[in-house]
Short mmCIF file of C-alpha atoms and ligand atoms in Angstrom, two decimals:
data_model
loop_
_atom_site.label_atom_id
_atom_site.label_comp_id
_atom_site.label_asym_id
_atom_site.label_seq_id
_atom_site.Cartn_x
_atom_site.Cartn_y
_atom_site.Cartn_z
CA MET A 1 -4.17 -30.56 1.88
CA ARG A 2 -4.28 -29.00 -1.62
CA VAL A 3 -4.55 -25.08 -1.91
CA GLY A 4 -4.59 -22.42 -4.80
CA ILE A 5 -2.45 -19.58 -3.75
CA ASP A 6 -2.73 -16.26 -5.32
CA PHE A 7 0.24 -14.06 -4.54
CA GLY A 8 -0.79 -10.70 -5.06
CA THR A 9 0.64 -7.20 -5.06
CA THR A 10 -1.64 -6.03 -2.17
CA HIS A 11 -3.13 -9.11 -0.93
CA THR A 12 -2.41 -12.97 -0.89
CA VAL A 13 -5.33 -15.33 -1.24
CA VAL A 14 -5.68 -19.10 -0.72
CA ALA A 15 -8.32 -21.50 -1.58
CA LEU A 16 -8.94 -24.58 -0.21
CA VAL A 17 -9.75 -27.82 -2.22
CA ASP A 18 -12.73 -29.32 -0.08
CA ARG A 19 -14.74 -31.94 -1.76
CA GLY A 20 -15.87 -30.18 -4.85
CA ASN A 21 -15.91 -26.91 -2.96
CA TYR A 22 -13.28 -24.23 -3.13
CA PRO A 23 -13.50 -22.14 0.08
CA VAL A 24 -11.31 -18.89 0.85
CA VAL A 25 -9.09 -19.16 4.03
CA SER A 26 -9.46 -16.48 6.27
CA PHE A 27 -6.72 -15.38 8.63
CA ASP A 28 -7.93 -13.85 11.97
CA GLY A 29 -11.42 -13.76 10.25
CA VAL A 30 -10.03 -11.73 6.98
CA ASP A 31 -10.26 -13.69 3.83
CA ALA A 32 -6.95 -12.03 2.52
CA TRP A 33 -3.38 -12.09 3.69
CA PRO A 34 -1.62 -8.91 3.20
CA SER A 35 1.34 -8.80 1.05
CA LEU A 36 3.62 -6.83 3.26
CA VAL A 37 6.91 -7.40 4.69
CA ALA A 38 8.15 -5.05 7.56
CA ALA A 39 11.32 -4.48 8.87
CA ASN A 40 13.14 -2.29 11.91
CA THR A 41 16.49 -0.94 12.47
CA ALA A 42 17.30 -3.50 14.91
CA GLY A 43 16.73 -5.71 11.71
CA GLU A 44 13.65 -7.47 12.95
CA LEU A 45 11.24 -8.80 10.26
CA ARG A 46 7.88 -9.35 10.06
CA PHE A 47 5.33 -10.47 7.49
CA GLY A 48 1.82 -10.79 6.28
CA VAL A 49 -0.73 -10.02 9.06
CA ASP A 50 2.28 -9.32 11.68
CA ALA A 51 3.67 -6.87 9.38
CA ALA A 52 0.16 -4.96 8.82
CA ALA A 53 0.09 -4.81 12.88
CA VAL A 54 3.37 -2.76 12.92
CA ARG A 55 2.91 -0.65 9.82
CA HIS A 56 2.29 2.48 11.57
CA GLU A 57 4.54 1.93 14.41
CA PRO A 58 7.60 4.14 14.92
CA GLY A 59 10.98 2.55 13.76
CA TRP A 60 9.32 0.05 11.14
CA SER A 61 9.64 0.47 7.51
CA VAL A 62 7.30 -1.23 5.10
CA LEU A 63 7.89 -3.13 1.84
CA ARG A 64 4.56 -2.93 0.28
CA SER A 65 4.80 -4.15 -3.42
CA ILE A 66 7.33 -7.07 -3.31
CA LYS A 67 5.80 -8.89 -6.21
CA ARG A 68 6.33 -5.81 -8.38
CA LEU A 69 10.31 -6.08 -7.76
CA LEU A 70 10.23 -9.74 -8.86
CA ASN A 71 9.94 -9.10 -12.68
CA GLU A 72 13.32 -7.38 -12.76
CA ALA A 73 15.18 -9.41 -10.15
CA GLY A 74 17.91 -12.11 -10.39
CA PRO A 75 18.84 -14.50 -7.62
CA GLN A 76 21.16 -11.88 -6.18
CA THR A 77 19.16 -8.78 -6.26
CA GLU A 78 18.80 -6.91 -2.84
CA VAL A 79 16.64 -4.23 -1.63
CA ASN A 80 17.14 -1.91 1.30
CA LEU A 81 14.54 -1.78 4.36
CA ALA A 82 14.93 0.27 7.56
CA GLY A 83 18.69 0.86 6.47
CA ARG A 84 19.82 -3.03 5.83
CA ASP A 85 20.27 -4.77 2.58
CA TYR A 86 18.40 -7.98 2.18
CA ARG A 87 18.06 -10.42 -0.71
CA LEU A 88 14.92 -10.29 -2.22
CA THR A 89 14.74 -13.94 -2.35
CA ASP A 90 15.13 -14.42 1.18
CA LEU A 91 12.45 -11.87 1.98
CA LEU A 92 10.09 -13.78 -0.36
CA THR A 93 11.04 -16.91 1.18
CA GLY A 94 10.49 -15.51 4.63
CA PHE A 95 7.13 -14.31 3.65
CA LEU A 96 5.72 -17.29 2.28
CA ALA A 97 7.35 -19.45 5.17
CA GLN A 98 5.13 -17.21 7.46
CA LEU A 99 2.31 -17.52 5.14
CA LYS A 100 2.62 -21.50 5.59
CA ASN A 101 2.81 -21.17 9.31
CA ASP A 102 -0.19 -18.77 9.49
CA LEU A 103 -2.06 -21.49 7.31
CA HIS A 104 -1.35 -24.08 9.89
CA HIS A 105 -1.65 -21.99 13.16
CA ARG A 106 -3.94 -18.97 12.43
CA SER A 107 -6.44 -19.90 9.80
CA ASN A 108 -9.82 -21.27 9.49
CA GLY A 109 -8.40 -23.92 7.03
CA SER A 110 -8.26 -26.82 9.70
CA LEU A 111 -4.83 -27.99 8.60
CA THR A 112 -3.23 -30.21 11.10
CA PRO A 113 0.31 -28.85 11.97
CA THR A 114 2.32 -31.53 10.15
CA GLU A 115 0.06 -31.74 6.92
CA PRO A 116 1.95 -31.18 3.95
CA ILE A 117 0.57 -28.59 1.55
CA GLU A 118 0.29 -29.09 -2.15
CA ALA A 119 0.05 -25.64 -4.04
CA ALA A 120 -0.88 -24.45 -7.29
CA ILE A 121 0.45 -20.88 -7.62
CA SER A 122 0.30 -18.30 -10.29
CA VAL A 123 2.31 -15.37 -11.74
CA PRO A 124 1.12 -12.71 -14.11
CA ALA A 125 0.51 -13.63 -17.58
CA ASN A 126 3.49 -11.28 -18.68
CA ALA A 127 6.02 -12.24 -15.89
CA SER A 128 9.52 -12.95 -16.74
CA SER A 129 11.20 -16.48 -16.51
CA ALA A 130 13.17 -14.80 -13.57
CA GLN A 131 9.94 -13.84 -11.82
CA ARG A 132 8.57 -17.41 -12.50
CA LEU A 133 11.73 -18.97 -11.33
CA LEU A 134 12.10 -16.80 -8.02
CA THR A 135 8.34 -17.16 -7.21
CA LEU A 136 8.54 -21.09 -7.55
CA ASP A 137 11.87 -21.53 -6.11
CA ALA A 138 10.70 -19.34 -2.86
CA PHE A 139 7.44 -21.46 -2.35
CA VAL A 140 9.57 -24.47 -2.55
CA ALA A 141 12.17 -23.25 0.00
CA ALA A 142 9.15 -21.99 2.15
CA GLY A 143 8.16 -25.72 2.50
CA PHE A 144 5.12 -25.62 -0.15
CA HIS A 145 5.11 -28.68 -2.19
CA VAL A 146 4.35 -26.78 -5.59
CA VAL A 147 2.24 -28.97 -8.03
CA ALA A 148 1.77 -26.68 -10.67
CA LEU A 149 2.48 -22.66 -11.78
CA LEU A 150 -0.37 -21.01 -13.91
CA ASN A 151 -0.85 -17.70 -15.43
CA GLU A 152 -3.11 -15.63 -13.17
CA PRO A 153 -5.72 -15.30 -15.96
CA SER A 154 -5.57 -18.84 -16.58
CA ALA A 155 -6.63 -19.54 -13.29
CA ALA A 156 -9.22 -16.74 -13.20
CA SER A 157 -10.66 -18.43 -16.48
CA LEU A 158 -10.90 -21.84 -14.80
CA GLU A 159 -12.94 -20.18 -11.89
CA TYR A 160 -15.20 -18.86 -15.02
CA ALA A 161 -15.58 -22.33 -16.49
CA HIS A 162 -16.22 -23.73 -12.90
CA ARG A 163 -19.40 -21.18 -12.55
CA TYR A 164 -20.21 -20.58 -16.18
CA ARG A 165 -19.22 -23.83 -17.97
CA SER A 166 -22.38 -23.83 -20.13
CA THR A 167 -21.70 -20.23 -21.93
CA ILE A 168 -18.46 -21.80 -23.47
CA THR A 169 -19.52 -23.60 -26.63
CA ALA A 170 -17.69 -24.49 -29.92
CA LYS A 171 -18.85 -21.05 -31.08
CA ARG A 172 -17.98 -19.24 -28.17
CA GLU A 173 -14.60 -20.49 -26.96
CA TYR A 174 -12.94 -17.41 -25.96
CA VAL A 175 -13.02 -15.63 -22.35
CA LEU A 176 -11.59 -12.32 -21.71
CA ILE A 177 -10.54 -11.78 -18.13
CA TYR A 178 -10.41 -8.22 -16.94
CA ASP A 179 -8.42 -8.40 -14.00
CA LEU A 180 -8.18 -5.11 -12.06
CA GLY A 181 -6.17 -5.57 -8.74
CA GLY A 182 -4.39 -3.27 -6.27
CA GLY A 183 -2.04 -1.72 -8.73
CA THR A 184 -2.29 -3.44 -11.86
CA PHE A 185 -4.56 -4.25 -14.72
CA ASP A 186 -4.36 -7.03 -16.97
CA ALA A 187 -6.45 -8.12 -19.79
CA SER A 188 -6.18 -11.49 -21.16
CA LEU A 189 -7.90 -13.10 -23.93
CA LEU A 190 -8.11 -16.80 -23.42
CA LYS A 191 -9.01 -19.91 -25.79
CA MET A 192 -10.69 -22.41 -23.95
CA THR A 193 -11.05 -25.64 -25.60
CA GLY A 194 -12.12 -28.82 -23.75
CA HIS A 195 -9.75 -28.82 -20.64
CA ALA A 196 -7.13 -26.93 -22.22
CA ASN A 197 -6.71 -23.15 -21.76
CA GLU A 198 -4.14 -20.96 -23.75
CA VAL A 199 -3.72 -17.48 -23.15
CA VAL A 200 -4.10 -15.97 -26.60
CA ILE A 201 -3.03 -12.54 -25.88
CA SER A 202 -2.33 -10.53 -22.46
CA GLU A 203 -1.82 -6.80 -22.23
CA GLY A 204 -1.77 -4.90 -19.14
CA ILE A 205 -1.39 -1.29 -17.67
CA GLN A 206 1.26 -1.64 -15.19
CA ARG A 207 0.37 1.34 -12.88
CA LEU A 208 -3.36 1.29 -12.54
CA GLY A 209 -5.51 -0.22 -9.81
CA GLY A 210 -7.70 0.17 -6.82
CA ASP A 211 -4.72 2.36 -5.37
CA ASP A 212 -5.35 5.05 -8.12
CA PHE A 213 -9.02 4.88 -7.33
CA ASP A 214 -7.98 5.93 -3.64
CA GLU A 215 -6.02 8.54 -4.70
CA ALA A 216 -8.59 10.26 -6.73
CA ILE A 217 -11.27 9.77 -4.31
CA LEU A 218 -8.74 11.13 -1.56
CA ARG A 219 -8.30 14.37 -3.76
CA LEU A 220 -12.19 14.75 -3.95
CA VAL A 221 -12.62 14.58 -0.35
CA LEU A 222 -9.69 16.85 0.70
CA ALA A 223 -10.53 19.33 -2.20
CA GLY A 224 -9.34 22.82 -1.70
CA SER A 225 -6.51 21.81 0.85
CA GLN A 226 -2.78 21.11 -0.11
CA PRO A 227 -1.35 17.64 0.45
CA THR A 228 1.57 19.65 2.08
CA GLU A 229 -0.61 21.00 4.98
CA MET A 230 -0.78 17.57 6.45
CA ASP A 231 1.69 15.09 7.69
CA THR A 232 2.07 11.81 5.79
CA ALA A 233 0.90 9.45 8.85
CA ALA A 234 -2.47 11.44 8.94
CA ARG A 235 -2.89 11.01 5.07
CA ASP A 236 -2.05 7.68 5.09
CA LEU A 237 -4.48 7.03 7.99
CA LEU A 238 -7.09 9.05 5.92
CA LYS A 239 -6.25 7.02 2.77
CA GLU A 240 -6.81 3.66 4.28
CA GLU A 241 -10.56 5.02 5.54
CA VAL A 242 -11.17 5.99 2.00
CA ALA A 243 -10.10 2.81 0.66
CA ALA A 244 -12.60 0.91 3.26
CA ARG A 245 -15.26 3.31 2.20
CA LYS A 246 -14.56 2.42 -1.35
CA GLU A 247 -14.86 -1.18 -0.89
CA ALA A 248 -18.08 -0.88 0.97
CA VAL A 249 -19.81 0.69 -2.05
CA GLY A 250 -22.48 -1.59 -3.51
CA PRO A 251 -24.63 -1.39 -6.61
CA GLN A 252 -27.50 0.00 -4.44
CA THR A 253 -25.33 2.75 -2.71
CA ARG A 254 -26.39 6.41 -2.84
CA ARG A 255 -24.25 8.21 -0.42
CA PHE A 256 -20.59 7.97 0.26
CA LEU A 257 -19.42 9.03 3.90
CA VAL A 258 -15.79 9.17 4.98
CA ASP A 259 -14.82 9.94 8.67
CA MET A 260 -12.03 12.70 8.57
CA SER A 261 -10.88 12.54 11.91
CA PRO A 262 -7.45 11.63 11.18
CA VAL A 263 -7.11 15.07 9.85
CA ASP A 264 -9.37 16.79 12.36
CA ARG A 265 -12.31 17.56 10.03
CA PRO A 266 -15.80 16.98 10.22
CA PRO A 267 -17.04 14.06 8.02
CA PHE A 268 -17.01 13.99 4.21
CA ALA A 269 -20.58 13.40 2.45
CA CYS A 270 -21.38 13.12 -1.32
CA GLY A 271 -23.38 11.36 -3.80
CA VAL A 272 -21.95 8.10 -4.85
CA ASP A 273 -22.05 9.42 -8.47
CA GLU A 274 -19.32 12.14 -7.70
CA VAL A 275 -16.87 9.41 -6.64
CA TYR A 276 -17.84 7.54 -9.50
CA SER A 277 -17.26 10.69 -11.83
CA VAL A 278 -13.58 11.38 -10.33
CA CYS A 279 -12.86 7.44 -10.75
CA ALA A 280 -14.31 7.06 -14.50
CA PRO A 281 -11.38 8.24 -16.28
CA LEU A 282 -9.23 5.68 -14.69
CA VAL A 283 -11.69 3.10 -15.99
CA ASP A 284 -11.73 4.64 -19.60
CA PRO A 285 -8.34 3.13 -20.34
CA THR A 286 -9.16 -0.27 -19.39
CA MET A 287 -12.11 -0.15 -22.05
CA GLU A 288 -9.58 0.99 -24.80
CA LEU A 289 -7.45 -1.92 -23.94
CA LEU A 290 -10.23 -4.30 -24.28
CA ASP A 291 -10.91 -2.93 -27.54
CA ARG A 292 -7.48 -3.31 -28.66
CA ILE A 293 -7.20 -6.91 -27.62
CA LEU A 294 -10.53 -7.97 -29.53
CA HIS A 295 -9.14 -6.08 -32.35
CA ASP A 296 -5.47 -6.93 -32.72
CA PRO A 297 -4.35 -7.24 -36.12
CA ALA A 298 -1.13 -8.94 -35.27
CA ARG A 299 -2.99 -12.00 -33.95
CA ASP A 300 -3.16 -14.63 -36.88
CA GLY A 301 -4.17 -12.02 -38.94
CA ARG A 302 -7.82 -12.31 -37.93
CA ASP A 303 -9.98 -10.34 -35.49
CA VAL A 304 -11.85 -12.34 -32.55
CA ALA A 305 -15.22 -11.31 -33.24
CA TRP A 306 -17.26 -10.29 -30.32
CA SER A 307 -19.62 -13.10 -31.05
CA GLU A 308 -16.91 -15.74 -30.24
CA VAL A 309 -16.58 -14.26 -26.92
CA ALA A 310 -18.29 -16.43 -23.99
CA GLY A 311 -17.89 -13.71 -21.78
CA ILE A 312 -16.02 -10.92 -20.31
CA TYR A 313 -14.95 -12.16 -16.68
CA VAL A 314 -14.42 -9.11 -13.85
CA VAL A 315 -12.13 -10.10 -11.38
CA GLY A 316 -9.49 -8.40 -9.07
CA GLY A 317 -10.39 -6.67 -5.94
CA ALA A 318 -10.82 -3.57 -7.86
CA GLY A 319 -13.23 -5.34 -10.20
CA GLY A 320 -15.58 -5.29 -7.17
CA PHE A 321 -15.97 -1.71 -7.48
CA PRO A 322 -19.71 -1.48 -8.93
CA LEU A 323 -18.58 1.52 -11.48
CA VAL A 324 -16.50 -1.11 -13.36
CA ALA A 325 -19.11 -3.54 -14.29
CA ARG A 326 -21.37 -0.55 -14.76
CA MET A 327 -19.09 0.98 -17.57
CA LEU A 328 -18.31 -2.38 -19.17
CA ARG A 329 -21.93 -3.00 -19.35
CA SER A 330 -23.06 0.12 -21.08
CA THR A 331 -20.37 -0.72 -23.85
CA PHE A 332 -20.46 -4.29 -24.22
CA GLY A 333 -24.08 -4.99 -23.10
CA ASP A 334 -25.51 -6.88 -19.75
CA LYS A 335 -25.51 -10.65 -20.55
CA ARG A 336 -21.76 -11.32 -21.17
CA VAL A 337 -20.23 -9.21 -18.77
CA LYS A 338 -19.99 -11.30 -15.59
CA ARG A 339 -18.58 -10.08 -12.32
CA SER A 340 -17.08 -12.91 -10.07
CA PRO A 341 -19.06 -13.13 -6.93
CA LEU A 342 -15.70 -13.15 -5.15
CA PRO A 343 -13.35 -10.78 -7.33
CA PHE A 344 -10.49 -10.65 -4.91
CA ALA A 345 -10.35 -14.40 -4.73
CA ALA A 346 -11.20 -15.53 -8.23
CA THR A 347 -7.56 -16.45 -8.94
CA ALA A 348 -7.03 -18.44 -5.83
CA ILE A 349 -10.34 -20.30 -6.27
CA GLY A 350 -9.28 -20.90 -10.14
CA LEU A 351 -6.07 -22.60 -8.99
CA ALA A 352 -7.76 -24.73 -6.39
CA VAL A 353 -10.22 -25.72 -9.18
CA PHE A 354 -7.28 -26.60 -11.41
CA LEU A 355 -5.90 -28.97 -8.61
CA ASP A 356 -9.31 -30.57 -8.10
CA SER A 357 -10.95 -31.64 -11.21
CA GLU A 358 -8.62 -30.56 -14.02
CA ALA A 359 -5.46 -32.01 -12.51
CA ASP A 360 -5.19 -34.32 -15.57
CA PHE A 361 -5.41 -31.05 -17.79
CA GLU A 362 -2.01 -30.11 -19.60
CA LEU A 363 -0.11 -32.56 -17.44
CA SER A 364 -0.81 -35.45 -19.94
CA GLU A 365 0.18 -33.38 -22.57
CA ARG A 366 3.63 -33.90 -22.63
CA PHE A 367 5.25 -32.93 -25.92
CA SER A 368 2.89 -30.95 -26.99
CA ARG A 369 4.64 -29.05 -24.46
CA HIS A 370 8.12 -27.29 -24.42
CA PHE A 371 10.77 -28.90 -21.94
CA GLY A 372 13.55 -27.08 -20.81
CA VAL A 373 15.95 -25.76 -17.68
CA PHE A 374 16.39 -22.48 -16.31
CA ARG A 375 20.14 -21.58 -16.18
CA GLU A 376 21.91 -18.68 -14.44
CA ALA A 377 23.00 -16.02 -16.61
CA GLU A 378 25.09 -12.62 -16.40
CA ALA A 379 27.24 -14.15 -13.62
CA GLY A 380 24.30 -14.85 -11.17
CA ALA A 381 22.67 -11.34 -12.11
CA GLY A 382 19.79 -13.05 -14.33
CA VAL A 383 18.20 -16.06 -15.34
CA VAL A 384 17.40 -17.56 -18.84
CA PHE A 385 15.38 -20.20 -19.88
CA ASP A 386 17.08 -22.94 -22.07
CA PRO A 387 14.37 -24.90 -23.94
CA ILE A 388 15.65 -28.43 -24.20
CA VAL A 389 12.94 -30.28 -26.27
CA CYS A 390 10.41 -27.76 -28.05
CA LYS A 391 6.67 -28.20 -28.57
CA ASP A 392 6.98 -28.97 -32.26
CA ALA A 393 9.96 -31.34 -31.95
CA SER A 394 9.18 -34.45 -33.82
CA LEU A 395 9.32 -37.68 -31.68
CA PRO A 396 10.55 -40.99 -33.42
CA ALA A 397 7.71 -42.66 -35.34
CA ASP A 398 8.37 -46.16 -34.39
CA GLY A 399 7.03 -45.73 -30.93
CA ARG A 400 10.04 -47.28 -29.56
CA THR A 401 13.36 -44.88 -30.15
CA PRO A 402 13.68 -42.31 -27.66
CA LEU A 403 14.67 -38.73 -28.41
CA VAL A 404 18.09 -37.73 -27.43
CA VAL A 405 19.51 -34.25 -27.02
CA ARG A 406 22.80 -33.41 -26.02
CA ARG A 407 24.45 -30.00 -24.19
CA THR A 408 27.88 -29.41 -23.52
CA TYR A 409 29.45 -26.74 -21.45
CA ARG A 410 32.18 -25.82 -18.82
CA ALA A 411 30.87 -25.56 -15.08
CA ALA A 412 30.79 -22.34 -13.50
CA HIS A 413 29.67 -23.92 -10.11
CA ASN A 414 30.70 -26.20 -7.46
CA ILE A 415 27.03 -27.82 -7.64
CA GLY A 416 24.89 -28.11 -10.59
CA HIS A 417 21.12 -26.97 -9.48
CA PHE A 418 18.75 -28.03 -12.30
CA ARG A 419 15.36 -26.53 -12.49
CA PHE A 420 13.59 -28.42 -15.16
CA VAL A 421 10.11 -27.41 -16.21
CA GLU A 422 7.49 -27.72 -19.03
CA CYS A 423 5.32 -25.27 -20.38
CA SER A 424 2.51 -24.69 -22.95
CA ARG A 425 4.19 -22.00 -24.79
CA LEU A 426 7.48 -19.87 -25.35
CA VAL A 427 7.01 -16.22 -25.67
CA ASN A 428 10.12 -14.33 -26.43
CA GLY A 429 11.86 -17.31 -25.11
CA ARG A 430 10.28 -17.18 -21.93
CA PRO A 431 8.07 -19.99 -20.50
CA ASP A 432 4.55 -18.90 -20.94
CA GLY A 433 0.90 -20.56 -20.56
CA ASP A 434 0.80 -23.08 -17.91
CA VAL A 435 4.39 -24.14 -16.50
CA THR A 436 4.99 -27.10 -14.59
CA PRO A 437 7.95 -27.68 -12.36
CA TYR A 438 9.93 -31.15 -11.99
CA ASP A 439 11.75 -31.92 -8.94
CA PRO A 440 15.24 -30.00 -8.80
CA VAL A 441 18.14 -32.04 -9.70
CA LEU A 442 21.56 -31.58 -8.01
CA PHE A 443 24.64 -32.98 -9.28
CA PRO A 444 28.17 -32.32 -7.62
CA PHE A 445 30.72 -30.45 -10.01
CA ASP A 446 33.23 -30.19 -7.33
CA PRO A 447 34.80 -33.97 -6.96
CA ALA A 448 35.21 -33.30 -3.24
CA LEU A 449 31.34 -33.14 -2.82
CA ARG A 450 30.73 -36.34 -4.90
CA ASP A 451 30.13 -38.49 -1.93
CA ARG A 452 27.96 -36.10 0.08
CA GLY A 453 24.49 -37.05 0.55
CA ASP A 454 23.00 -33.81 1.78
CA LEU A 455 23.76 -31.80 -1.42
CA GLY A 456 20.86 -29.62 -0.83
CA HIS A 457 22.43 -28.36 2.15
CA GLN A 458 25.85 -27.41 0.89
CA PRO A 459 26.35 -23.92 -0.22
CA VAL A 460 26.16 -23.46 -4.14
CA GLY A 461 28.99 -20.95 -5.13
CA ARG A 462 30.65 -19.83 -8.30
CA TRP A 463 33.66 -21.88 -9.29
CA LYS A 464 36.64 -21.21 -11.66
CA ASP A 465 38.29 -24.63 -12.52
CA GLY A 466 34.62 -26.36 -13.37
CA PRO A 467 35.06 -29.48 -15.09
CA ASP A 468 33.59 -29.89 -18.95
CA VAL A 469 29.77 -31.07 -18.48
CA GLU A 470 27.58 -33.11 -20.89
CA GLU A 471 24.01 -33.22 -20.34
CA ARG A 472 22.32 -35.96 -22.21
CA TYR A 473 18.62 -36.11 -22.06
CA VAL A 474 16.75 -39.34 -23.34
CA VAL A 475 13.00 -38.67 -23.86
CA ALA A 476 11.08 -41.90 -23.90
CA PRO A 477 7.91 -42.42 -26.24
CA SER A 478 5.73 -42.55 -23.21
CA GLY A 479 7.00 -38.83 -22.50
CA ALA A 480 9.06 -39.72 -19.54
CA VAL A 481 12.39 -37.68 -19.49
CA GLU A 482 15.99 -39.15 -17.92
CA VAL A 483 19.01 -36.78 -17.80
CA THR A 484 22.60 -38.31 -17.51
CA LEU A 485 25.31 -36.00 -16.49
CA THR A 486 28.99 -36.54 -17.18
CA THR A 487 31.96 -34.56 -15.98
CA GLN A 488 35.34 -34.62 -17.53
CA PRO A 489 38.17 -35.12 -16.97
CA GLY A 490 37.17 -38.39 -14.88
CA GLY A 491 34.24 -39.50 -16.40
CA PHE A 492 32.03 -38.98 -13.33
CA VAL A 493 28.56 -40.10 -14.35
CA ARG A 494 25.19 -39.79 -12.72
CA THR A 495 21.67 -40.34 -14.21
CA PHE A 496 18.25 -38.97 -12.99
CA GLN A 497 14.83 -39.86 -13.88
CA LEU A 498 12.65 -36.50 -13.75
CA GLN A 499 9.82 -36.41 -11.93
CA ARG A 500 7.07 -33.89 -11.20
CA CYS A 501 6.90 -32.20 -7.81
CA ALA A 502 3.90 -34.05 -6.91
CA THR A 503 1.82 -36.90 -8.89
CA ALA A 504 -1.16 -35.26 -10.38
CA ARG A 505 -4.12 -37.42 -10.48
N1 ATP B 1 -15.47 -4.57 -2.82
C1 ATP B 1 -14.55 -3.85 -3.53
N2 ATP B 1 -14.77 -2.53 -4.17
C2 ATP B 1 -13.85 -1.73 -4.56
N3 ATP B 1 -12.50 -2.09 -4.57
C3 ATP B 1 -12.07 -3.07 -3.78
C4 ATP B 1 -13.05 -3.90 -3.32
N4 ATP B 1 -12.39 -4.95 -2.64
C5 ATP B 1 -11.17 -5.00 -2.64
N5 ATP B 1 -10.96 -3.73 -3.45
C6 ATP B 1 -9.65 -3.08 -3.98
O1 ATP B 1 -8.86 -4.06 -4.59
C7 ATP B 1 -7.58 -3.65 -4.57
C8 ATP B 1 -6.71 -5.02 -4.18
O2 ATP B 1 -7.09 -5.82 -5.41
P1 ATP B 1 -6.52 -7.50 -5.29
O3 ATP B 1 -6.61 -7.87 -3.90
O4 ATP B 1 -7.28 -8.35 -6.59
O5 ATP B 1 -5.05 -6.86 -5.91
P2 ATP B 1 -3.63 -8.01 -5.77
O6 ATP B 1 -4.10 -9.19 -6.55
O7 ATP B 1 -3.02 -7.79 -4.54
O8 ATP B 1 -2.91 -7.08 -6.94
P3 ATP B 1 -2.35 -7.46 -8.31
O9 ATP B 1 -3.38 -8.29 -9.02
O10 ATP B 1 -2.22 -5.93 -9.09
O11 ATP B 1 -0.88 -7.95 -7.98
C9 ATP B 1 -7.56 -2.50 -3.49
O12 ATP B 1 -7.21 -1.43 -4.03
C10 ATP B 1 -8.79 -2.89 -2.66
O13 ATP B 1 -8.86 -1.48 -2.13
MG1 MG B 2 -4.26 -10.13 -8.36
#
């Protein structure tokens, strides 16, 4: 089964590839899987739907935005939950393993229990190398067969192209993705030429999303009373009620009603315009940011004219709030502001579209892409990307001679674990654009491990007496990459043909 998975701050959404359709998977009847991790003092962990079920129970603590922690994290980063320290990567792997389990056993996806899952996954356009690698590694460790890792706006733009292909023309090849999620706002301008799509610029507001609308509406319904007057649990319950009422607002809604029983008060009622007026100041900065993106003087010295933009595409759960499309339309006109019919699922659907019909896209464009490896830095605290063959590297012109690149260093671990990727752009030295992983390569630096057939199951540790290592990359004119690793003293040699994690059609 092929699936697109949008691992979001508040929800994780999965869309299937099903004979030209991209249905969104429901879990216990709901189209999204909560991005929640819960732990109790006894050290029990729950993830997703199971974590949501215990979130109000005494003794349980909840980690709400695990995705947010990844941007700054390294492989050793820990978080404290219910009085215990957990490695962030372990929590994320546990979370994704439960998602995989629920996909098999608790969803309407009709997956047979042993069926492998080929996944396209995504990260925010401005995600760090570390976030990309940690996300990728956790999906693989959880048992997914990761075929591609895209930027979220690139995926959303594929959903746009799938629905509104005819609007993208040679004169109008830009699409502006307006993604308002639970906790973040991202705006990205994409250039869509044929099957290629490039993020030209992506900017965001880190702490702006549907959660802030909830807070603003909560202040409105509680007007006059001090937050200190009520206990946190009651306030949380009321906030959930407010969020549910907000999500039920449609373009035709006139009245806004809130059940105030969590705080022992009579129901609250007002006109929906009053709700819009407390939320509009939150939408204003997003409009200013769109304006900046369209008129960024740093970009190739020229603006993208509004006439070159095929459409503004409104995605993300909070993009479903009618006020958002209304404010965008009053500034940019009715015609080119399009709201995804399933705003919360646009990214996941776009990932499924990518797997289905666009699979040749980018993967065939080898050395118009960067090829490199993630390496550990700062003694395990961080990750850096080392580009090995850059996009503009000139390949030998005769079509026969391979390109050869060498690297030498002293090994710092007992096992070399090489995570190779290719990507369409580097920004500040980080892989950007669409990133494609290769199968990981494992190499025994410790002579005692040379004959082990199960290197993948051996603990990887730092190692003081590591040998000297030479990596020799041979890039064939066809684009195939082979790496030969040699350690000295002793001259132990192994050659690997690099392969992609799955064969794309
Ligand atoms: N129909 C709707 N109208 C208004 N708001 C909605 C609607 N549906 C969902 N939301 C809000 O959207 C938010 C969640 O959006 P989404 O699922 O896109 O976020 P996410 O992908 O998890 O987060 P992020 O993109 O920030 O990582 C919540 O605040 C939710 O209340
Ligand atoms: Mg999202």
